[in-house]
């Protein structure tokens, strides 16, 4: 699949097996920048212990505001084998990770698949999560059926002008919607562990005999919980993220409207205000101001008026570079 690479919508057609680099900047060697317990995902993803997150190097997007730009460009990359990746998954589980979180994995899918399969044979039982921009080929996603429990795609833009301007991703919205439809087909509607506790590896299986919470039950559970309780962990399902950009309120409204119309309560929407001006934005001064609190509040009110049932919203203080991980090869 990598000798004429067509894994993502770029369809470069390069021979990565001969060290030709695709748009993602990667050849045939699996590379990553960090593997650790990440505490800053949605509460049902990170939980109390953190999400077992593997940041892969390279990316098929070119977002001018990317907080992970140094790894997206491949500047920070450590070569690992599929065998080592399987070991990393198991080490993260041993550290009581809530799940295995694969960040920007698209261009390495043929190398990640055998690692997941091997880790499962060796006792990996926590959910596996695919964390993506949603600039995906449906054909590539289909290869992952049965290996992924939770999909965490972005839906960045409705406007193609914005998609091209800020991410060089023509056709982004239509491509992302088709990808999300395939993700939903694979994993179905959201389910949560009823007590929020990931089963221990020595149990040998999930707590299948226990009742699993539906989205409606999860929402009620959280509504009645103590403020500092993170709640049950997600077992399977789709959470679609939308990062609001400065000055893009109307586009964000259109994204939210389209997602709610198309998917309703079959997915969760995570509406994010954590945009942080990062890197060289000299050609995009409109992004330097950050997201206005009044704009974000208006977007949330709009989602509520549209009848959103399954949603995550963010409070203040998330637009900080302190939330950007150090890409220091920890855990690799």
mmCIF file of C-alpha atoms in Angstrom:
data_model
loop_
_atom_site.group_PDB
_atom_site.id
_atom_site.type_symbol
_atom_site.label_atom_id
_atom_site.label_comp_id
_atom_site.label_asym_id
_atom_site.label_seq_id
_atom_site.Cartn_x
_atom_site.Cartn_y
_atom_site.Cartn_z
ATOM 1 C CA UNK A 1 0.000 0.000 0.000
ATOM 2 C CA UNK A 2 3.004 2.301 0.362
ATOM 3 C CA UNK A 3 4.752 1.615 -2.943
ATOM 4 C CA UNK A 4 2.227 3.886 -4.676
ATOM 5 C CA UNK A 5 0.768 5.653 -1.709
ATOM 6 C CA UNK A 6 -2.910 6.550 -1.936
ATOM 7 C CA UNK A 7 -3.671 6.344 1.789
ATOM 8 C CA UNK A 8 -5.052 9.869 2.155
ATOM 9 C CA UNK A 9 -6.944 12.300 -0.113
ATOM 10 C CA UNK A 10 -3.646 13.774 -1.337
ATOM 11 C CA UNK A 11 -3.109 10.521 -3.310
ATOM 12 C CA UNK A 12 0.557 11.366 -3.880
ATOM 13 C CA UNK A 13 1.283 8.050 -5.573
ATOM 14 C CA UNK A 14 4.898 8.131 -4.382
ATOM 15 C CA UNK A 15 6.898 4.994 -3.623
ATOM 16 C CA UNK A 16 7.474 5.396 0.091
ATOM 17 C CA UNK A 17 9.185 1.998 0.180
ATOM 18 C CA UNK A 18 11.985 3.603 -1.826
ATOM 19 C CA UNK A 19 12.219 6.500 0.619
ATOM 20 C CA UNK A 20 10.183 8.847 -1.532
ATOM 21 C CA UNK A 21 8.329 11.206 0.779
ATOM 22 C CA UNK A 22 4.627 11.844 0.473
ATOM 23 C CA UNK A 23 2.822 15.107 1.231
ATOM 24 C CA UNK A 24 2.884 13.902 4.852
ATOM 25 C CA UNK A 25 6.688 14.135 4.769
ATOM 26 C CA UNK A 26 7.113 10.487 5.697
ATOM 27 C CA UNK A 27 8.599 7.458 3.979
ATOM 28 C CA UNK A 28 8.184 3.798 4.883
ATOM 29 C CA UNK A 29 9.587 3.996 8.418
ATOM 30 C CA UNK A 30 7.180 4.424 11.315
ATOM 31 C CA UNK A 31 8.114 7.520 13.317
ATOM 32 C CA UNK A 32 6.715 9.131 16.456
ATOM 33 C CA UNK A 33 7.509 11.950 18.886
ATOM 34 C CA UNK A 34 6.028 10.894 22.231
ATOM 35 C CA UNK A 35 3.926 8.256 24.002
ATOM 36 C CA UNK A 36 2.504 9.149 27.403
ATOM 37 C CA UNK A 37 -0.614 9.559 29.561
ATOM 38 C CA UNK A 38 -2.350 12.658 28.194
ATOM 39 C CA UNK A 39 -4.667 14.395 30.668
ATOM 40 C CA UNK A 40 -6.216 17.068 28.426
ATOM 41 C CA UNK A 41 -8.598 15.211 26.136
ATOM 42 C CA UNK A 42 -12.381 15.142 26.691
ATOM 43 C CA UNK A 43 -13.187 13.855 30.217
ATOM 44 C CA UNK A 44 -14.551 10.528 28.961
ATOM 45 C CA UNK A 45 -11.321 10.010 26.989
ATOM 46 C CA UNK A 46 -8.634 11.045 29.482
ATOM 47 C CA UNK A 47 -10.416 9.991 32.651
ATOM 48 C CA UNK A 48 -8.509 10.051 35.924
ATOM 49 C CA UNK A 49 -5.358 8.360 34.608
ATOM 50 C CA UNK A 50 -4.921 9.930 31.188
ATOM 51 C CA UNK A 51 -5.262 8.753 27.611
ATOM 52 C CA UNK A 52 -2.400 6.556 26.373
ATOM 53 C CA UNK A 53 -1.426 8.888 23.564
ATOM 54 C CA UNK A 54 1.042 8.194 20.767
ATOM 55 C CA UNK A 55 1.961 11.254 18.699
ATOM 56 C CA UNK A 56 3.053 10.124 15.238
ATOM 57 C CA UNK A 57 5.328 12.302 13.115
ATOM 58 C CA UNK A 58 4.150 13.795 9.846
ATOM 59 C CA UNK A 59 0.696 14.935 8.750
ATOM 60 C CA UNK A 60 -1.353 15.195 5.570
ATOM 61 C CA UNK A 61 -2.657 18.642 6.554
ATOM 62 C CA UNK A 62 -0.820 21.966 6.568
ATOM 63 C CA UNK A 63 -2.685 23.995 9.162
ATOM 64 C CA UNK A 64 -0.935 27.332 9.543
ATOM 65 C CA UNK A 65 -1.948 27.458 13.222
ATOM 66 C CA UNK A 66 -0.877 23.897 14.096
ATOM 67 C CA UNK A 67 0.153 23.557 17.738
ATOM 68 C CA UNK A 68 2.060 20.380 16.897
ATOM 69 C CA UNK A 69 3.823 21.875 13.890
ATOM 70 C CA UNK A 70 7.257 20.543 14.769
ATOM 71 C CA UNK A 71 6.059 16.949 14.548
ATOM 72 C CA UNK A 72 3.517 17.572 11.783
ATOM 73 C CA UNK A 73 6.386 18.700 9.557
ATOM 74 C CA UNK A 74 8.455 15.689 10.616
ATOM 75 C CA UNK A 75 11.139 17.813 12.285
ATOM 76 C CA UNK A 76 10.854 15.730 15.468
ATOM 77 C CA UNK A 77 10.722 12.035 14.698
ATOM 78 C CA UNK A 78 12.073 8.836 16.198
ATOM 79 C CA UNK A 79 11.976 5.652 14.144
ATOM 80 C CA UNK A 80 10.212 2.707 15.775
ATOM 81 C CA UNK A 81 9.119 -0.689 14.480
ATOM 82 C CA UNK A 82 5.586 -2.062 14.468
ATOM 83 C CA UNK A 83 6.790 -4.569 17.069
ATOM 84 C CA UNK A 84 7.979 -1.762 19.325
ATOM 85 C CA UNK A 85 4.700 0.083 18.824
ATOM 86 C CA UNK A 86 2.799 -2.970 20.077
ATOM 87 C CA UNK A 87 5.026 -2.976 23.165
ATOM 88 C CA UNK A 88 4.304 0.726 23.708
ATOM 89 C CA UNK A 89 0.569 0.044 23.644
ATOM 90 C CA UNK A 90 0.957 -2.627 26.311
ATOM 91 C CA UNK A 91 3.241 -0.411 28.422
ATOM 92 C CA UNK A 92 0.629 2.363 28.345
ATOM 93 C CA UNK A 93 -2.036 -0.132 29.419
ATOM 94 C CA UNK A 94 0.226 -1.235 32.277
ATOM 95 C CA UNK A 95 0.392 2.419 33.350
ATOM 96 C CA UNK A 96 -3.425 2.324 33.582
ATOM 97 C CA UNK A 97 -4.123 4.367 30.463
ATOM 98 C CA UNK A 98 -7.815 4.925 29.758
ATOM 99 C CA UNK A 99 -7.296 3.951 26.115
ATOM 100 C CA UNK A 100 -4.739 3.917 23.310
ATOM 101 C CA UNK A 101 -4.894 7.248 21.465
ATOM 102 C CA UNK A 102 -3.375 7.320 17.949
ATOM 103 C CA UNK A 103 -2.696 10.951 16.941
ATOM 104 C CA UNK A 104 -2.333 11.724 13.191
ATOM 105 C CA UNK A 105 -1.998 8.048 12.247
ATOM 106 C CA UNK A 106 -3.351 8.130 8.678
ATOM 107 C CA UNK A 107 -0.097 7.899 6.738
ATOM 108 C CA UNK A 108 1.097 4.993 8.912
ATOM 109 C CA UNK A 109 -2.067 2.870 8.887
ATOM 110 C CA UNK A 110 -0.401 -0.169 7.200
ATOM 111 C CA UNK A 111 2.270 -0.162 9.940
ATOM 112 C CA UNK A 112 -0.088 0.557 12.845
ATOM 113 C CA UNK A 113 -2.580 -2.199 11.997
ATOM 114 C CA UNK A 114 -0.186 -5.104 12.734
ATOM 115 C CA UNK A 115 0.878 -3.379 15.955
ATOM 116 C CA UNK A 116 -2.735 -3.240 17.179
ATOM 117 C CA UNK A 117 -3.338 -6.853 16.161
ATOM 118 C CA UNK A 118 -0.160 -8.005 17.914
ATOM 119 C CA UNK A 119 -0.915 -6.033 21.073
ATOM 120 C CA UNK A 120 -4.441 -7.475 21.237
ATOM 121 C CA UNK A 121 -3.036 -11.003 20.973
ATOM 122 C CA UNK A 122 -0.737 -10.152 23.878
ATOM 123 C CA UNK A 123 -3.501 -8.826 26.119
ATOM 124 C CA UNK A 124 -4.419 -5.292 25.045
ATOM 125 C CA UNK A 125 -8.007 -4.805 26.196
ATOM 126 C CA UNK A 126 -8.456 -1.046 26.599
ATOM 127 C CA UNK A 127 -10.214 0.800 23.745
ATOM 128 C CA UNK A 128 -8.187 1.974 20.754
ATOM 129 C CA UNK A 129 -8.877 5.528 19.592
ATOM 130 C CA UNK A 130 -8.150 7.071 16.161
ATOM 131 C CA UNK A 131 -7.453 10.805 16.508
ATOM 132 C CA UNK A 132 -7.554 12.505 13.114
ATOM 133 C CA UNK A 133 -8.158 15.667 11.098
ATOM 134 C CA UNK A 134 -10.814 13.646 9.190
ATOM 135 C CA UNK A 135 -9.008 14.424 5.923
ATOM 136 C CA UNK A 136 -9.259 10.721 5.233
ATOM 137 C CA UNK A 137 -9.915 8.256 2.444
ATOM 138 C CA UNK A 138 -12.877 6.040 3.221
ATOM 139 C CA UNK A 139 -10.975 3.102 1.679
ATOM 140 C CA UNK A 140 -8.187 3.519 4.256
ATOM 141 C CA UNK A 141 -10.659 3.734 7.128
ATOM 142 C CA UNK A 142 -12.346 0.527 6.002
ATOM 143 C CA UNK A 143 -9.091 -1.337 6.594
ATOM 144 C CA UNK A 144 -9.352 -0.423 10.278
ATOM 145 C CA UNK A 145 -12.759 -1.979 10.885
ATOM 146 C CA UNK A 146 -12.697 -4.094 14.018
ATOM 147 C CA UNK A 147 -9.445 -2.545 15.261
ATOM 148 C CA UNK A 148 -10.730 0.897 16.325
ATOM 149 C CA UNK A 149 -13.253 1.410 19.130
ATOM 150 C CA UNK A 150 -13.432 5.208 19.275
ATOM 151 C CA UNK A 151 -13.006 7.733 16.492
ATOM 152 C CA UNK A 152 -12.017 11.308 17.371
ATOM 153 C CA UNK A 153 -12.161 13.274 14.094
ATOM 154 C CA UNK A 154 -12.029 17.011 13.572
ATOM 155 C CA UNK A 155 -14.479 18.915 11.452
ATOM 156 C CA UNK A 156 -12.497 22.080 10.949
ATOM 157 C CA UNK A 157 -14.250 24.072 8.224
ATOM 158 C CA UNK A 158 -17.435 24.336 6.214
ATOM 159 C CA UNK A 159 -16.020 26.906 3.807
ATOM 160 C CA UNK A 160 -13.627 25.538 1.222
ATOM 161 C CA UNK A 161 -11.999 28.952 1.014
ATOM 162 C CA UNK A 162 -11.001 28.687 4.682
ATOM 163 C CA UNK A 163 -9.908 25.064 4.268
ATOM 164 C CA UNK A 164 -7.565 26.023 1.443
ATOM 165 C CA UNK A 165 -6.358 29.234 3.082
ATOM 166 C CA UNK A 166 -5.498 27.776 6.471
ATOM 167 C CA UNK A 167 -4.869 24.051 5.752
ATOM 168 C CA UNK A 168 -4.287 23.676 1.991
ATOM 169 C CA UNK A 169 -7.065 21.074 2.100
ATOM 170 C CA UNK A 170 -9.386 21.530 -0.865
ATOM 171 C CA UNK A 171 -12.732 19.761 -0.524
ATOM 172 C CA UNK A 172 -12.207 19.381 3.212
ATOM 173 C CA UNK A 173 -15.814 19.480 4.426
ATOM 174 C CA UNK A 174 -17.201 16.918 1.983
ATOM 175 C CA UNK A 175 -14.208 14.624 2.530
ATOM 176 C CA UNK A 176 -14.492 14.854 6.311
ATOM 177 C CA UNK A 177 -18.233 14.144 6.286
ATOM 178 C CA UNK A 178 -17.778 10.984 4.208
ATOM 179 C CA UNK A 179 -15.001 9.887 6.537
ATOM 180 C CA UNK A 180 -17.126 10.484 9.636
ATOM 181 C CA UNK A 181 -20.021 8.551 8.100
ATOM 182 C CA UNK A 182 -17.686 5.571 7.690
ATOM 183 C CA UNK A 183 -16.414 5.933 11.259
ATOM 184 C CA UNK A 184 -19.971 5.922 12.583
ATOM 185 C CA UNK A 185 -20.837 2.887 10.468
ATOM 186 C CA UNK A 186 -17.956 0.998 12.036
ATOM 187 C CA UNK A 187 -18.349 1.780 15.740
ATOM 188 C CA UNK A 188 -21.995 2.793 16.065
ATOM 189 C CA UNK A 189 -23.560 5.052 18.654
ATOM 190 C CA UNK A 190 -21.694 6.028 21.848
ATOM 191 C CA UNK A 191 -21.367 3.665 24.791
ATOM 192 C CA UNK A 192 -19.621 4.234 28.118
ATOM 193 C CA UNK A 193 -18.289 1.985 30.870
ATOM 194 C CA UNK A 194 -20.906 2.173 33.587
ATOM 195 C CA UNK A 195 -18.514 2.827 36.469
ATOM 196 C CA UNK A 196 -15.806 4.765 34.695
ATOM 197 C CA UNK A 197 -13.205 2.133 35.518
ATOM 198 C CA UNK A 198 -11.078 0.492 32.825
ATOM 199 C CA UNK A 199 -10.885 -3.274 33.452
ATOM 200 C CA UNK A 200 -7.507 -4.572 34.574
ATOM 201 C CA UNK A 201 -5.485 -6.656 32.164
ATOM 202 C CA UNK A 202 -5.482 -9.606 34.547
ATOM 203 C CA UNK A 203 -9.258 -9.785 34.196
ATOM 204 C CA UNK A 204 -8.715 -10.960 30.637
ATOM 205 C CA UNK A 205 -11.820 -9.228 29.269
ATOM 206 C CA UNK A 206 -14.000 -6.165 29.526
ATOM 207 C CA UNK A 207 -16.758 -6.127 32.104
ATOM 208 C CA UNK A 208 -19.231 -7.199 29.443
ATOM 209 C CA UNK A 209 -21.606 -8.632 32.029
ATOM 210 C CA UNK A 210 -22.140 -5.166 33.483
ATOM 211 C CA UNK A 211 -24.606 -2.648 32.094
ATOM 212 C CA UNK A 212 -23.080 -0.220 29.604
ATOM 213 C CA UNK A 213 -24.306 3.380 29.590
ATOM 214 C CA UNK A 214 -25.921 4.859 26.493
ATOM 215 C CA UNK A 215 -25.317 8.506 25.590
ATOM 216 C CA UNK A 216 -28.552 9.586 27.292
ATOM 217 C CA UNK A 217 -27.641 7.695 30.474
ATOM 218 C CA UNK A 218 -24.114 9.116 30.395
ATOM 219 C CA UNK A 219 -25.444 12.672 30.048
ATOM 220 C CA UNK A 220 -27.755 12.182 33.025
ATOM 221 C CA UNK A 221 -24.950 10.622 35.036
ATOM 222 C CA UNK A 222 -22.662 13.612 34.413
ATOM 223 C CA UNK A 223 -25.396 16.151 35.066
ATOM 224 C CA UNK A 224 -25.962 14.718 38.530
ATOM 225 C CA UNK A 225 -22.293 14.088 39.385
ATOM 226 C CA UNK A 226 -20.008 16.163 41.562
ATOM 227 C CA UNK A 227 -18.278 19.001 39.708
ATOM 228 C CA UNK A 228 -14.819 17.476 40.018
ATOM 229 C CA UNK A 229 -15.862 13.983 38.933
ATOM 230 C CA UNK A 230 -14.772 13.156 35.389
ATOM 231 C CA UNK A 231 -17.373 10.439 34.949
ATOM 232 C CA UNK A 232 -17.478 7.183 33.009
ATOM 233 C CA UNK A 233 -15.013 6.473 30.233
ATOM 234 C CA UNK A 234 -16.046 5.996 26.628
ATOM 235 C CA UNK A 235 -16.103 2.414 25.414
ATOM 236 C CA UNK A 236 -16.954 3.075 21.765
ATOM 237 C CA UNK A 237 -18.364 5.791 19.543
ATOM 238 C CA UNK A 238 -17.506 8.986 17.662
ATOM 239 C CA UNK A 239 -16.633 12.394 19.109
ATOM 240 C CA UNK A 240 -16.352 15.120 16.462
ATOM 241 C CA UNK A 241 -14.179 18.060 17.411
ATOM 242 C CA UNK A 242 -14.583 21.573 16.088
ATOM 243 C CA UNK A 243 -11.912 24.120 16.962
ATOM 244 C CA UNK A 244 -13.308 27.635 16.650
ATOM 245 C CA UNK A 245 -10.978 30.013 14.821
ATOM 246 C CA UNK A 246 -10.732 33.790 15.330
ATOM 247 C CA UNK A 247 -13.187 35.696 13.174
ATOM 248 C CA UNK A 248 -14.859 32.516 11.881
ATOM 249 C CA UNK A 249 -18.050 32.528 13.936
ATOM 250 C CA UNK A 250 -20.372 32.153 10.941
ATOM 251 C CA UNK A 251 -18.374 29.259 9.511
ATOM 252 C CA UNK A 252 -18.379 27.563 12.919
ATOM 253 C CA UNK A 253 -22.153 27.958 13.125
ATOM 254 C CA UNK A 254 -22.490 26.288 9.735
ATOM 255 C CA UNK A 255 -20.255 23.400 10.814
ATOM 256 C CA UNK A 256 -22.297 22.826 13.976
ATOM 257 C CA UNK A 257 -25.595 23.088 12.103
ATOM 258 C CA UNK A 258 -24.474 20.598 9.452
ATOM 259 C CA UNK A 259 -23.124 18.103 11.979
ATOM 260 C CA UNK A 260 -26.268 18.192 14.102
ATOM 261 C CA UNK A 261 -28.475 17.860 11.013
ATOM 262 C CA UNK A 262 -26.504 14.929 9.626
ATOM 263 C CA UNK A 263 -25.639 12.997 12.796
ATOM 264 C CA UNK A 264 -27.903 14.254 15.577
ATOM 265 C CA UNK A 265 -27.346 12.397 18.838
ATOM 266 C CA UNK A 266 -25.520 9.477 17.184
ATOM 267 C CA UNK A 267 -22.235 11.239 17.927
ATOM 268 C CA UNK A 268 -20.803 13.738 20.410
ATOM 269 C CA UNK A 269 -19.687 17.211 19.369
ATOM 270 C CA UNK A 270 -16.735 18.753 21.172
ATOM 271 C CA UNK A 271 -16.812 22.500 20.551
ATOM 272 C CA UNK A 272 -13.407 23.927 21.412
ATOM 273 C CA UNK A 273 -12.185 27.439 22.212
ATOM 274 C CA UNK A 274 -8.546 26.505 22.808
ATOM 275 C CA UNK A 275 -7.093 28.116 19.681
ATOM 276 C CA UNK A 276 -3.649 29.428 20.582
ATOM 277 C CA UNK A 277 -1.694 31.717 18.222
ATOM 278 C CA UNK A 278 1.349 29.587 17.542
ATOM 279 C CA UNK A 279 4.236 29.653 15.116
ATOM 280 C CA UNK A 280 4.677 32.063 12.208
ATOM 281 C CA UNK A 281 1.296 33.680 11.566
ATOM 282 C CA UNK A 282 2.711 36.803 9.952
ATOM 283 C CA UNK A 283 0.654 36.219 6.790
ATOM 284 C CA UNK A 284 -2.494 35.674 8.855
ATOM 285 C CA UNK A 285 -2.743 38.600 11.294
ATOM 286 C CA UNK A 286 -6.454 37.921 11.744
ATOM 287 C CA UNK A 287 -5.535 34.781 13.696
ATOM 288 C CA UNK A 288 -3.247 36.578 16.142
ATOM 289 C CA UNK A 289 -6.135 38.029 18.153
ATOM 290 C CA UNK A 290 -7.374 34.670 19.398
ATOM 291 C CA UNK A 291 -11.009 33.649 19.805
ATOM 292 C CA UNK A 292 -13.301 36.207 21.416
ATOM 293 C CA UNK A 293 -15.156 34.926 24.466
ATOM 294 C CA UNK A 294 -18.335 36.558 23.168
ATOM 295 C CA UNK A 295 -18.037 34.671 19.865
ATOM 296 C CA UNK A 296 -17.544 31.336 21.592
ATOM 297 C CA UNK A 297 -20.480 31.989 23.915
ATOM 298 C CA UNK A 298 -22.636 32.837 20.906
ATOM 299 C CA UNK A 299 -21.600 29.609 19.195
ATOM 300 C CA UNK A 300 -22.512 27.548 22.254
ATOM 301 C CA UNK A 301 -25.876 29.308 22.529
ATOM 302 C CA UNK A 302 -26.434 28.555 18.842
ATOM 303 C CA UNK A 303 -25.712 24.850 19.375
ATOM 304 C CA UNK A 304 -28.105 24.754 22.319
ATOM 305 C CA UNK A 305 -30.806 26.514 20.320
ATOM 306 C CA UNK A 306 -30.364 23.858 17.614
ATOM 307 C CA UNK A 307 -31.072 21.218 20.229
ATOM 308 C CA UNK A 308 -27.658 19.681 20.862
ATOM 309 C CA UNK A 309 -27.927 16.779 23.309
ATOM 310 C CA UNK A 310 -24.459 15.221 23.217
ATOM 311 C CA UNK A 311 -21.817 17.894 23.563
ATOM 312 C CA UNK A 312 -18.617 18.955 25.279
ATOM 313 C CA UNK A 313 -17.862 22.649 25.762
ATOM 314 C CA UNK A 314 -14.739 24.275 27.173
ATOM 315 C CA UNK A 315 -14.273 26.841 29.903
ATOM 316 C CA UNK A 316 -11.775 29.689 29.987
ATOM 317 C CA UNK A 317 -8.012 29.305 30.126
ATOM 318 C CA UNK A 318 -7.601 26.606 27.493
ATOM 319 C CA UNK A 319 -5.858 28.904 25.002
ATOM 320 C CA UNK A 320 -2.431 28.364 26.505
ATOM 321 C CA UNK A 321 0.763 26.862 25.174
ATOM 322 C CA UNK A 322 1.080 25.027 28.501
ATOM 323 C CA UNK A 323 -1.366 22.491 27.038
ATOM 324 C CA UNK A 324 1.026 21.675 24.178
ATOM 325 C CA UNK A 325 3.026 18.525 25.007
ATOM 326 C CA UNK A 326 6.815 18.410 24.969
ATOM 327 C CA UNK A 327 7.830 16.241 22.034
ATOM 328 C CA UNK A 328 10.847 14.670 23.689
ATOM 329 C CA UNK A 329 10.476 11.000 22.663
ATOM 330 C CA UNK A 330 9.152 10.024 26.113
ATOM 331 C CA UNK A 331 7.798 6.475 26.120
ATOM 332 C CA UNK A 332 9.283 5.463 22.778
#
